[in-house]
PDB file of C-alpha atoms in Angstrom:
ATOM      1  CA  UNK A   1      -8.210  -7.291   6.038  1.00  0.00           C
ATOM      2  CA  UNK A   2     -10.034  -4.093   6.983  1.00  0.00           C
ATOM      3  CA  UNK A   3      -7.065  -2.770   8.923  1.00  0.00           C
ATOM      4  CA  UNK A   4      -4.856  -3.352   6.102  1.00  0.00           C
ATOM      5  CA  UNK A   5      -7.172  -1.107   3.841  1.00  0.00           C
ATOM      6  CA  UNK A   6      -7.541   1.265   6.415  1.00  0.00           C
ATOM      7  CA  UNK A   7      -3.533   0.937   7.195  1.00  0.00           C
ATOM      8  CA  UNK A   8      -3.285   1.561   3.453  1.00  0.00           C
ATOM      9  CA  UNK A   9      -5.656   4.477   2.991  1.00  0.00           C
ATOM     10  CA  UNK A  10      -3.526   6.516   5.875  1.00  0.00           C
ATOM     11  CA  UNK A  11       0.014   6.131   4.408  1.00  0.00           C
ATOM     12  CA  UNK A  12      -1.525   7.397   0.720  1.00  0.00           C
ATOM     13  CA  UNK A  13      -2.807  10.335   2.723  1.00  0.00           C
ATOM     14  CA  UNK A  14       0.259  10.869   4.734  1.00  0.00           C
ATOM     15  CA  UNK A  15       2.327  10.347   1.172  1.00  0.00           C
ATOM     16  CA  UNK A  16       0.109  12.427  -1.122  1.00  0.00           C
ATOM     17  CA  UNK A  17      -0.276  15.773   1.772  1.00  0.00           C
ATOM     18  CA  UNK A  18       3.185  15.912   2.449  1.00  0.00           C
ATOM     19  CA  UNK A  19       3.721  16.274  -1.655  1.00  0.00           C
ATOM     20  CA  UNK A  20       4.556  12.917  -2.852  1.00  0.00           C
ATOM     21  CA  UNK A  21       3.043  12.342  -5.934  1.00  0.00           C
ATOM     22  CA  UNK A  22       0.304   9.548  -6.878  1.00  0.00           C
ATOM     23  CA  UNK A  23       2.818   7.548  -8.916  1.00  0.00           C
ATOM     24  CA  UNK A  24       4.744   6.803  -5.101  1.00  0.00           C
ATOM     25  CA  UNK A  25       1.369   5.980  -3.699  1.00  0.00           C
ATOM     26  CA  UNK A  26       0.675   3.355  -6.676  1.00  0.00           C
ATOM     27  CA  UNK A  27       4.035   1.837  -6.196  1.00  0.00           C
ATOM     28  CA  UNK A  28       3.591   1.496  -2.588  1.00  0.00           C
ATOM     29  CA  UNK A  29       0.169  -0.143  -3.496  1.00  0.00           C
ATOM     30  CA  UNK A  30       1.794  -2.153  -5.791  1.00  0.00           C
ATOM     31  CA  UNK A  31       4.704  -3.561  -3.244  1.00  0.00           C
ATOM     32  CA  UNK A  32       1.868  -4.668  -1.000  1.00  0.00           C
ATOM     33  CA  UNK A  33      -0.014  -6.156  -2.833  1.00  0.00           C
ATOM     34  CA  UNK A  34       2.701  -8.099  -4.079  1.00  0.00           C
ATOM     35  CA  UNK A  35       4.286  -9.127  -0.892  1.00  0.00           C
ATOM     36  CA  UNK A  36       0.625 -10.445  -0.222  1.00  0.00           C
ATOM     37  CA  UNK A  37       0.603 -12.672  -3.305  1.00  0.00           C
ATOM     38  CA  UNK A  38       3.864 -13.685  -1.909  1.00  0.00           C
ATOM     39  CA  UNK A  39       2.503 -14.259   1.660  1.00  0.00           C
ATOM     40  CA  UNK A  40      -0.763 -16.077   0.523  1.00  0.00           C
ATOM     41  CA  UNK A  41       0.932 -18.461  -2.128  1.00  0.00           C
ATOM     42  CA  UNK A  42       3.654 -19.580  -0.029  1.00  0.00           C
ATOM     43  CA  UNK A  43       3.863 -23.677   0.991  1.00  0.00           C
TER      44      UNK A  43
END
């Protein structure tokens, strides 16, 4: 779970100082977490 923040924490740096704007980062965010709601809830 920690390597998944820290996973995180470098693509929203690598996104946000090469110009991409906060709104990509959040939808990034927002695609992982919901592939994890996917992964975690599965049967």
């Amino acid at each position: 779970m920690v390597s998944e923040k820290i996973s995180a924490f470098i693509e929203a740096s690598g996104t946000l100082m090469t110009g991409g704007s906060v709104d990509v980062v959040v939808a990034r965010y927002r695609e992982n977490v919901a592939a994890n709601e996917k992964r975690l809830t599965a049967t």
